[in-house]
CSV table of N, CA, C and O in Angstrom, one decimal:
chain,number,residue,atom,x,y,z
A,133,MET,N,16.4,-3.9,23.0
A,133,MET,CA,16.9,-4.5,21.6
A,133,MET,C,17.5,-5.4,21.3
A,133,MET,O,16.6,-6.1,20.5
A,134,LYS,N,17.6,-6.8,22.7
A,134,LYS,CA,17.9,-7.8,21.9
A,134,LYS,C,15.8,-8.0,20.8
A,134,LYS,O,16.5,-9.1,20.3
A,135,SER,N,15.1,-8.1,22.2
A,135,SER,CA,14.3,-8.6,21.7
A,135,SER,C,12.9,-8.4,20.4
A,135,SER,O,12.8,-9.0,19.1
A,136,PHE,N,13.7,-6.3,19.9
A,136,PHE,CA,13.5,-6.5,18.2
A,136,PHE,C,14.6,-7.1,17.5
A,136,PHE,O,13.3,-7.3,16.2
A,137,CYS,N,15.3,-7.5,17.7
A,137,CYS,CA,16.6,-7.9,16.4
A,137,CYS,C,16.1,-9.4,16.8
A,137,CYS,O,15.7,-9.1,15.7
A,138,ARG,N,15.7,-10.1,17.6
A,138,ARG,CA,15.1,-11.3,17.1
A,138,ARG,C,13.7,-10.9,16.7
A,138,ARG,O,13.5,-12.2,15.7
A,139,THR,N,12.9,-10.2,16.7
A,139,THR,CA,11.6,-11.1,16.0
A,139,THR,C,12.0,-10.1,14.6
A,139,THR,O,11.2,-10.8,13.6
A,140,LEU,N,12.6,-9.0,14.5
A,140,LEU,CA,13.2,-9.0,13.0
A,140,LEU,C,13.9,-10.1,12.4
A,140,LEU,O,13.4,-10.4,11.2
A,141,VAL,N,14.5,-10.7,12.6
A,141,VAL,CA,15.2,-11.9,12.6
A,141,VAL,C,13.8,-13.1,12.0
A,141,VAL,O,14.2,-13.6,10.9
A,142,LEU,N,12.8,-13.0,12.9
A,142,LEU,CA,12.2,-14.3,12.9
A,142,LEU,C,11.1,-13.5,11.4
A,142,LEU,O,11.0,-14.4,10.8
A,143,ALA,N,10.6,-12.0,11.9
A,143,ALA,CA,10.1,-11.4,10.5
A,143,ALA,C,10.6,-12.0,9.5
A,143,ALA,O,10.0,-12.3,7.8
A,144,ALA,N,11.9,-11.5,9.1
A,144,ALA,CA,12.5,-12.3,7.9
A,144,ALA,C,12.3,-13.4,7.2
A,144,ALA,O,12.7,-14.0,6.2
A,145,ALA,N,13.0,-14.5,8.6
A,145,ALA,CA,12.7,-15.9,8.7
A,145,ALA,C,11.6,-16.4,8.0
A,145,ALA,O,11.7,-17.1,7.1
A,146,LEU,N,10.5,-15.8,8.3
A,146,LEU,CA,9.2,-16.1,7.9
A,146,LEU,C,8.6,-15.8,6.5
A,146,LEU,O,8.1,-16.2,6.0
A,147,ALA,N,9.2,-14.2,6.7
A,147,ALA,CA,8.9,-13.2,4.6
A,147,ALA,C,10.0,-15.0,4.1
A,147,ALA,O,9.4,-15.0,3.0
A,148,ALA,N,11.0,-15.6,4.2
A,148,ALA,CA,11.6,-15.9,3.3
A,148,ALA,C,11.8,-17.4,3.1
A,148,ALA,O,11.8,-17.9,2.5
A,149,ALA,N,10.4,-17.6,4.2
A,149,ALA,CA,9.6,-19.5,3.9
A,149,ALA,C,9.3,-19.8,2.8
A,149,ALA,O,8.9,-19.1,2.1
A,150,PRO,N,9.8,-20.6,2.2
A,150,PRO,CA,9.4,-21.7,1.7
A,150,PRO,C,7.8,-21.6,1.3
A,150,PRO,O,7.0,-22.3,1.9
A,151,VAL,N,6.9,-21.4,0.1
A,151,VAL,CA,5.5,-21.4,0.1
A,151,VAL,C,5.2,-22.1,-1.0
A,151,VAL,O,5.1,-22.3,-1.7
A,152,HIS,N,3.8,-22.9,-0.5
A,152,HIS,CA,3.6,-24.3,-1.5
A,152,HIS,C,2.5,-23.0,-2.6
A,152,HIS,O,2.4,-23.8,-3.6
A,153,ALA,N,1.0,-22.6,-1.5
A,153,ALA,CA,0.7,-22.4,-2.6
A,153,ALA,C,-0.5,-21.5,-2.8
A,153,ALA,O,0.6,-20.2,-1.3
A,154,GLN,N,-0.2,-20.1,-3.5
A,154,GLN,CA,0.3,-18.2,-3.3
A,154,GLN,C,-1.4,-18.8,-3.1
A,154,GLN,O,-2.7,-18.9,-4.0
A,155,GLU,N,-1.3,-17.7,-2.0
A,155,GLU,CA,-3.1,-17.2,-1.5
A,155,GLU,C,-3.5,-16.0,-2.7
A,155,GLU,O,-2.1,-15.2,-3.3
A,156,ALA,N,-4.5,-15.7,-3.0
A,156,ALA,CA,-4.7,-14.6,-3.9
A,156,ALA,C,-4.5,-13.4,-3.7
A,156,ALA,O,-4.7,-13.3,-2.5
A,157,GLY,N,-3.6,-12.9,-3.7
A,157,GLY,CA,-3.5,-11.1,-2.9
A,157,GLY,C,-2.4,-11.1,-1.5
A,157,GLY,O,-2.2,-10.5,-1.5
A,158,SER,N,-1.7,-11.9,-2.3
A,158,SER,CA,-0.7,-12.5,-0.8
A,158,SER,C,0.4,-12.1,-1.8
A,158,SER,O,0.5,-12.7,-2.7
A,159,VAL,N,1.2,-11.6,-1.2
A,159,VAL,CA,3.2,-11.1,-1.8
A,159,VAL,C,4.1,-12.5,-0.9
A,159,VAL,O,4.8,-12.9,-1.8
A,160,THR,N,3.3,-13.2,0.0
A,160,THR,CA,4.5,-14.2,0.2
A,160,THR,C,4.0,-15.2,-0.2
A,160,THR,O,4.2,-16.4,0.2
A,161,GLY,N,2.4,-15.3,-0.3
A,161,GLY,CA,2.0,-16.2,-0.2
A,161,GLY,C,1.2,-16.8,1.0
A,161,GLY,O,0.2,-18.0,0.7
A,162,ASP,N,1.5,-16.3,2.2
A,162,ASP,CA,0.4,-16.5,3.2
A,162,ASP,C,-0.3,-15.0,3.9
A,162,ASP,O,1.0,-14.5,3.8
A,163,LYS,N,-1.5,-15.3,3.5
A,163,LYS,CA,-1.8,-13.5,4.3
A,163,LYS,C,-1.3,-13.3,5.8
A,163,LYS,O,-1.1,-12.4,6.0
A,164,ALA,N,-1.2,-14.2,6.1
A,164,ALA,CA,-0.6,-14.3,8.3
A,164,ALA,C,1.1,-13.7,8.4
A,164,ALA,O,0.9,-12.9,8.7
A,165,THR,N,1.4,-14.4,6.8
A,165,THR,CA,3.2,-14.0,7.2
A,165,THR,C,3.1,-12.8,6.6
A,165,THR,O,3.7,-11.9,7.1
A,166,ASP,N,2.7,-11.9,5.5
A,166,ASP,CA,2.1,-11.2,5.2
A,166,ASP,C,1.8,-9.6,6.4
A,166,ASP,O,2.7,-8.8,6.4
A,167,MET,N,0.9,-10.4,7.1
A,167,MET,CA,0.5,-9.4,8.3
A,167,MET,C,1.5,-9.6,9.5
A,167,MET,O,2.0,-7.8,9.3
A,168,ALA,N,2.4,-9.8,9.0
A,168,ALA,CA,3.8,-10.2,10.2
A,168,ALA,C,4.7,-9.3,9.6
A,168,ALA,O,5.4,-8.4,10.0
A,169,VAL,N,4.7,-9.5,8.6
A,169,VAL,CA,5.8,-8.4,7.4
A,169,VAL,C,5.4,-7.2,7.6
A,169,VAL,O,6.3,-6.3,7.7
A,170,ASP,N,4.6,-7.1,7.5
A,170,ASP,CA,3.9,-5.6,7.5
A,170,ASP,C,4.0,-4.5,8.4
A,170,ASP,O,4.3,-4.0,9.3
A,171,LEU,N,3.5,-5.8,9.7
A,171,LEU,CA,3.6,-5.0,11.2
A,171,LEU,C,4.9,-5.3,11.4
A,171,LEU,O,5.0,-3.8,11.9
A,172,VAL,N,5.5,-5.7,11.2
A,172,VAL,CA,7.6,-5.6,12.4
A,172,VAL,C,7.9,-4.9,10.8
A,172,VAL,O,8.9,-4.1,11.2
A,173,VAL,N,8.2,-4.7,9.9
A,173,VAL,CA,9.1,-4.2,8.9
A,173,VAL,C,9.0,-3.3,8.2
A,173,VAL,O,9.0,-2.2,8.5
A,174,VAL,N,7.4,-3.1,7.4
A,174,VAL,CA,7.0,-2.6,6.9
A,174,VAL,C,6.4,-1.3,7.4
A,174,VAL,O,6.6,0.2,6.7
A,175,ARG,N,5.6,-1.5,8.4
A,175,ARG,CA,4.8,0.3,8.8
A,175,ARG,C,6.0,1.2,9.5
A,175,ARG,O,6.1,2.2,9.6
A,176,PRO,N,6.6,-0.4,10.1
A,176,PRO,CA,7.9,1.3,10.7
A,176,PRO,C,8.6,1.5,9.4
A,176,PRO,O,9.2,3.1,9.8
A,177,LEU,N,9.2,0.9,8.7
A,177,LEU,CA,9.9,1.6,7.9
A,177,LEU,C,9.4,2.8,7.3
A,177,LEU,O,10.1,4.2,6.7
A,178,GLY,N,7.4,2.7,7.3
A,178,GLY,CA,7.0,3.8,5.8
A,178,GLY,C,7.0,5.1,7.4
A,178,GLY,O,6.8,6.5,6.3
A,179,PHE,N,7.0,4.7,8.3
A,179,PHE,CA,6.9,5.8,9.1
A,179,PHE,C,8.2,6.9,9.9
A,179,PHE,O,8.0,7.8,9.5
A,180,VAL,N,9.4,6.0,9.3
A,180,VAL,CA,10.9,6.4,9.1
A,180,VAL,C,10.8,7.4,8.0
A,180,VAL,O,11.7,8.6,7.9
A,181,GLY,N,10.3,6.8,7.1
A,181,GLY,CA,10.5,7.5,5.3
A,181,GLY,C,9.2,8.5,6.1
A,181,GLY,O,9.6,9.5,5.2
A,182,ALA,N,8.5,8.8,6.6
A,182,ALA,CA,7.7,10.0,7.0
A,182,ALA,C,8.4,10.7,7.8
A,182,ALA,O,8.3,11.9,7.0
A,183,VAL,N,9.0,10.0,8.3
A,183,VAL,CA,9.4,11.3,9.2
A,183,VAL,C,10.7,11.8,7.8
A,183,VAL,O,11.4,13.0,8.4
A,184,ILE,N,11.4,11.2,7.5
A,184,ILE,CA,12.9,11.9,6.6
A,184,ILE,C,12.4,12.3,5.4
A,184,ILE,O,12.5,13.9,5.0
A,185,GLY,N,11.5,12.0,4.9
A,185,GLY,CA,10.5,13.0,4.3
A,185,GLY,C,9.9,14.4,4.9
A,185,GLY,O,9.8,15.9,4.1
A,186,THR,N,9.3,14.4,6.7
A,186,THR,CA,9.6,15.8,7.0
A,186,THR,C,10.8,16.2,6.6
A,186,THR,O,10.2,17.7,6.8
A,187,VAL,N,11.8,16.3,7.4
A,187,VAL,CA,12.9,16.4,7.4
A,187,VAL,C,13.3,17.0,6.2
A,187,VAL,O,13.5,18.5,5.8
A,188,GLY,N,12.9,16.4,4.8
A,188,GLY,CA,13.5,17.0,3.7
A,188,GLY,C,13.1,18.2,2.6
A,188,GLY,O,13.2,18.9,2.8
A,189,PHE,N,10.9,18.0,3.2
A,189,PHE,CA,10.6,19.0,2.8
A,189,PHE,C,10.8,20.4,3.6
A,189,PHE,O,10.7,21.3,2.9
A,190,VAL,N,10.8,20.7,4.9
A,190,VAL,CA,11.8,21.9,5.6
A,190,VAL,C,12.6,22.3,5.1
A,190,VAL,O,12.7,23.7,5.2
A,191,LEU,N,13.1,21.3,4.7
A,191,LEU,CA,14.9,22.5,4.6
A,191,LEU,C,14.3,22.1,2.3
A,191,LEU,O,15.0,22.8,1.9
A,192,ALA,N,13.7,21.5,1.9
A,192,ALA,CA,13.5,22.3,1.0
A,192,ALA,C,11.9,23.3,0.4
A,192,ALA,O,12.2,23.8,-0.3
A,193,LEU,N,11.6,24.4,1.3
A,193,LEU,CA,10.6,25.0,2.1
A,193,LEU,C,11.1,25.7,1.2
A,193,LEU,O,10.4,26.7,0.1
A,194,PRO,N,12.4,26.8,1.5
A,194,PRO,CA,12.9,28.0,0.5
A,194,PRO,C,13.1,28.1,-1.1
A,194,PRO,O,13.0,28.8,-2.0
A,195,PHE,N,12.8,26.5,-0.5
A,195,PHE,CA,13.2,26.3,-2.8
A,195,PHE,C,11.8,25.5,-3.3
A,195,PHE,O,11.0,26.6,-4.7
A,196,THR,N,10.8,25.3,-2.6
A,196,THR,CA,9.1,25.2,-3.4
A,196,THR,C,8.2,26.1,-3.0
A,196,THR,O,7.6,26.5,-3.7
A,197,VAL,N,8.6,26.8,-1.8
A,197,VAL,CA,7.8,28.2,-2.1
A,197,VAL,C,8.1,29.1,-3.0
A,197,VAL,O,6.2,29.7,-3.5
A,198,PRO,N,9.0,29.7,-3.4
A,198,PRO,CA,9.3,30.4,-4.5
A,198,PRO,C,8.3,29.8,-6.2
A,198,PRO,O,7.4,30.6,-6.8
A,199,SER,N,8.4,28.9,-6.3
A,199,SER,CA,8.4,28.3,-7.0
A,199,SER,C,6.5,27.9,-7.1
A,199,SER,O,6.2,26.9,-8.4
A,200,GLY,N,5.6,27.6,-5.7
A,200,GLY,CA,4.3,27.0,-5.9
A,200,GLY,C,4.0,25.7,-5.4
A,200,GLY,O,3.0,24.9,-6.0
A,201,SER,N,5.3,25.1,-6.0
A,201,SER,CA,5.0,23.5,-5.7
A,201,SER,C,4.9,23.0,-4.0
A,201,SER,O,5.4,22.1,-3.8
A,202,VAL,N,4.3,24.2,-3.4
A,202,VAL,CA,4.8,23.6,-1.5
A,202,VAL,C,4.1,22.3,-1.2
A,202,VAL,O,4.0,21.5,-0.7
A,203,GLY,N,2.5,22.6,-1.6
A,203,GLY,CA,1.6,21.6,-1.2
A,203,GLY,C,1.8,19.8,-2.2
A,203,GLY,O,1.7,18.6,-1.5
A,204,GLU,N,1.7,20.3,-3.6
A,204,GLU,CA,2.7,18.9,-4.2
A,204,GLU,C,4.6,18.0,-3.5
A,204,GLU,O,4.3,17.1,-3.8
A,205,THR,N,4.9,18.6,-2.6
A,205,THR,CA,6.2,18.4,-3.1
A,205,THR,C,5.4,18.4,-1.0
A,205,THR,O,6.3,16.4,-0.4
A,206,ALA,N,4.9,18.6,-0.4
A,206,ALA,CA,4.3,17.7,0.6
A,206,ALA,C,3.2,16.5,0.5
A,206,ALA,O,3.5,15.5,1.6
A,207,GLU,N,2.6,16.6,-0.2
A,207,GLU,CA,1.3,15.0,-1.1
A,207,GLU,C,3.1,14.1,-0.7
A,207,GLU,O,2.8,12.8,-0.2
A,208,ALA,N,3.9,14.1,-2.0
A,208,ALA,CA,4.6,13.5,-2.4
A,208,ALA,C,5.7,12.4,-0.8
A,208,ALA,O,5.8,11.5,-0.9
A,209,TRP,N,6.4,14.1,0.1
A,209,TRP,CA,6.8,13.6,0.7
A,209,TRP,C,6.5,13.4,2.2
A,209,TRP,O,7.5,12.3,2.7
A,210,ILE,N,5.3,13.7,2.8
A,210,ILE,CA,4.4,13.5,3.5
A,210,ILE,C,3.8,12.8,3.8
A,210,ILE,O,3.4,11.8,4.1
A,211,GLY,N,2.2,13.3,3.0
A,211,GLY,CA,1.1,12.4,2.3
A,211,GLY,C,1.1,11.2,2.4
A,211,GLY,O,0.7,10.3,2.9
A,212,GLU,N,2.0,10.6,1.2
A,212,GLU,CA,2.1,9.7,0.7
A,212,GLU,C,2.6,8.2,1.6
A,212,GLU,O,2.4,7.7,2.1
A,213,PRO,N,4.0,8.6,2.4
A,213,PRO,CA,4.4,7.7,3.0
A,213,PRO,C,3.8,7.3,3.8
A,213,PRO,O,3.5,7.1,5.2
A,214,LEU,N,2.7,8.3,4.5
A,214,LEU,CA,1.8,8.7,5.9
A,214,LEU,C,0.6,7.8,5.9
A,214,LEU,O,0.2,7.1,6.8
A,215,GLU,N,-0.1,8.0,4.6
A,215,GLU,CA,-1.3,7.1,4.3
A,215,GLU,C,-0.4,5.8,4.1
A,215,GLU,O,-1.1,5.1,4.6
A,216,TYR,N,1.0,5.4,3.3
A,216,TYR,CA,0.6,4.3,3.4
A,216,TYR,C,1.1,3.5,4.2
A,216,TYR,O,0.9,2.2,4.7
A,217,THR,N,1.7,3.8,5.4
A,217,THR,CA,2.0,3.6,7.1
A,217,THR,C,0.4,3.3,7.7
A,217,THR,O,0.3,2.3,8.2
A,218,PHE,N,-0.5,4.5,7.4
A,218,PHE,CA,-1.2,4.5,8.9
A,218,PHE,C,-2.6,4.2,8.0
A,218,PHE,O,-3.3,3.9,9.0
A,219,ASN,N,-2.9,4.2,7.1
A,219,ASN,CA,-3.9,4.1,6.0
A,219,ASN,C,-4.0,3.2,5.3
A,219,ASN,O,-4.2,3.6,3.9
A,220,ARG,N,-3.9,1.7,5.5
A,220,ARG,CA,-4.0,0.8,4.3
A,220,ARG,C,-3.8,-0.4,5.6
A,220,ARG,O,-3.8,-0.6,6.9
A,221,PRO,N,-5.2,-0.9,5.7
A,221,PRO,CA,-5.4,-2.9,5.8
A,221,PRO,C,-4.2,-3.7,6.0
A,221,PRO,O,-2.5,-3.8,5.1
A,222,LEU,N,-4.3,-3.9,6.9
A,222,LEU,CA,-2.7,-5.1,7.7
A,222,LEU,C,-2.3,-6.8,6.7
A,222,LEU,O,-3.3,-6.3,6.2
A,223,GLY,N,-1.4,-5.8,5.9
A,223,GLY,CA,-1.1,-7.7,5.1
A,223,GLY,C,-1.6,-7.1,3.6
A,223,GLY,O,-1.0,-7.6,2.6
A,224,ASN,N,-1.8,-5.5,3.2
A,224,ASN,CA,-2.1,-5.3,2.0
A,224,ASN,C,-1.5,-4.3,1.5
A,224,ASN,O,-1.3,-3.1,2.5
A,225,PHE,N,-0.5,-4.2,0.3
A,225,PHE,CA,1.0,-4.3,0.4
A,225,PHE,C,0.0,-3.3,-1.1
A,225,PHE,O,1.0,-2.1,-1.5
A,226,ASP,N,-1.0,-3.0,-1.5
A,226,ASP,CA,-1.1,-2.7,-2.9
A,226,ASP,C,-2.3,-1.5,-2.7
A,226,ASP,O,-2.4,0.0,-3.1
A,227,GLN,N,-3.9,-1.2,-1.4
A,227,GLN,CA,-4.7,-0.6,-1.4
A,227,GLN,C,-4.9,0.2,-0.3
A,227,GLN,O,-3.9,-0.6,1.0
A,228,CYS,N,-5.1,1.6,-0.6
A,228,CYS,CA,-5.1,2.8,0.9
A,228,CYS,C,-6.7,2.6,1.2
A,228,CYS,O,-7.2,2.7,0.0
A,229,GLY,N,-6.9,3.3,2.2
A,229,GLY,CA,-7.9,3.9,2.3
A,229,GLY,C,-8.8,3.8,2.7
A,229,GLY,O,-9.7,2.2,1.1
A,230,ALA,N,-10.6,3.4,2.5
A,230,ALA,CA,-11.8,3.5,3.1
A,230,ALA,C,-11.7,3.1,2.4
A,230,ALA,O,-12.3,1.4,1.4
A,231,ASP,N,-11.7,3.5,0.8
A,231,ASP,CA,-12.3,2.9,-0.7
A,231,ASP,C,-11.6,2.8,-1.6
A,231,ASP,O,-11.8,2.0,-2.8
A,232,ARG,N,-10.3,2.0,-0.7
A,232,ARG,CA,-9.4,0.9,-1.6
A,232,ARG,C,-8.5,1.2,-2.5
A,232,ARG,O,-9.0,0.5,-3.5
A,233,HIS,N,-8.3,2.3,-2.6
A,233,HIS,CA,-7.7,3.1,-3.6
A,233,HIS,C,-6.4,2.6,-3.5
A,233,HIS,O,-5.6,2.7,-1.9
A,234,PRO,N,-5.6,2.9,-4.8
A,234,PRO,CA,-3.9,2.4,-5.2
A,234,PRO,C,-3.8,3.6,-4.3
A,234,PRO,O,-3.7,4.5,-4.3
A,235,CYS,N,-2.6,3.1,-3.6
A,235,CYS,CA,-1.4,3.9,-2.4
A,235,CYS,C,-0.4,4.7,-3.6
A,235,CYS,O,0.2,4.7,-4.1
A,236,GLY,N,-1.0,5.5,-3.3
A,236,GLY,CA,0.0,7.1,-3.5
A,236,GLY,C,-1.2,7.5,-4.6
A,236,GLY,O,-0.8,8.6,-4.9
A,237,ASN,N,-1.8,7.1,-4.6
A,237,ASN,CA,-2.9,8.5,-6.1
A,237,ASN,C,-4.1,9.3,-5.0
A,237,ASN,O,-4.5,8.2,-4.1
């Protein structure tokens, strides 16, 4: 647990470090920092979001089945978080999939 906390603090410090030259397509200005933050912070949060979305989807089933919106709800609450977590290049926060479409579309 201590090691995880240290890694999280290090990732946050790296993300907040001043950057002098903004690299094209980079969020923090450094592609390596983007990759580290993505791996340590964003992807675990994406997985947690997918788990919470799955629980919410199951709880919402009694309401989505009669309205016929089961597929739409599953895609929004489960599919999109899973795609963002597992089907995206490391450090790329905008594009998902092999065809590099915008995430969530």
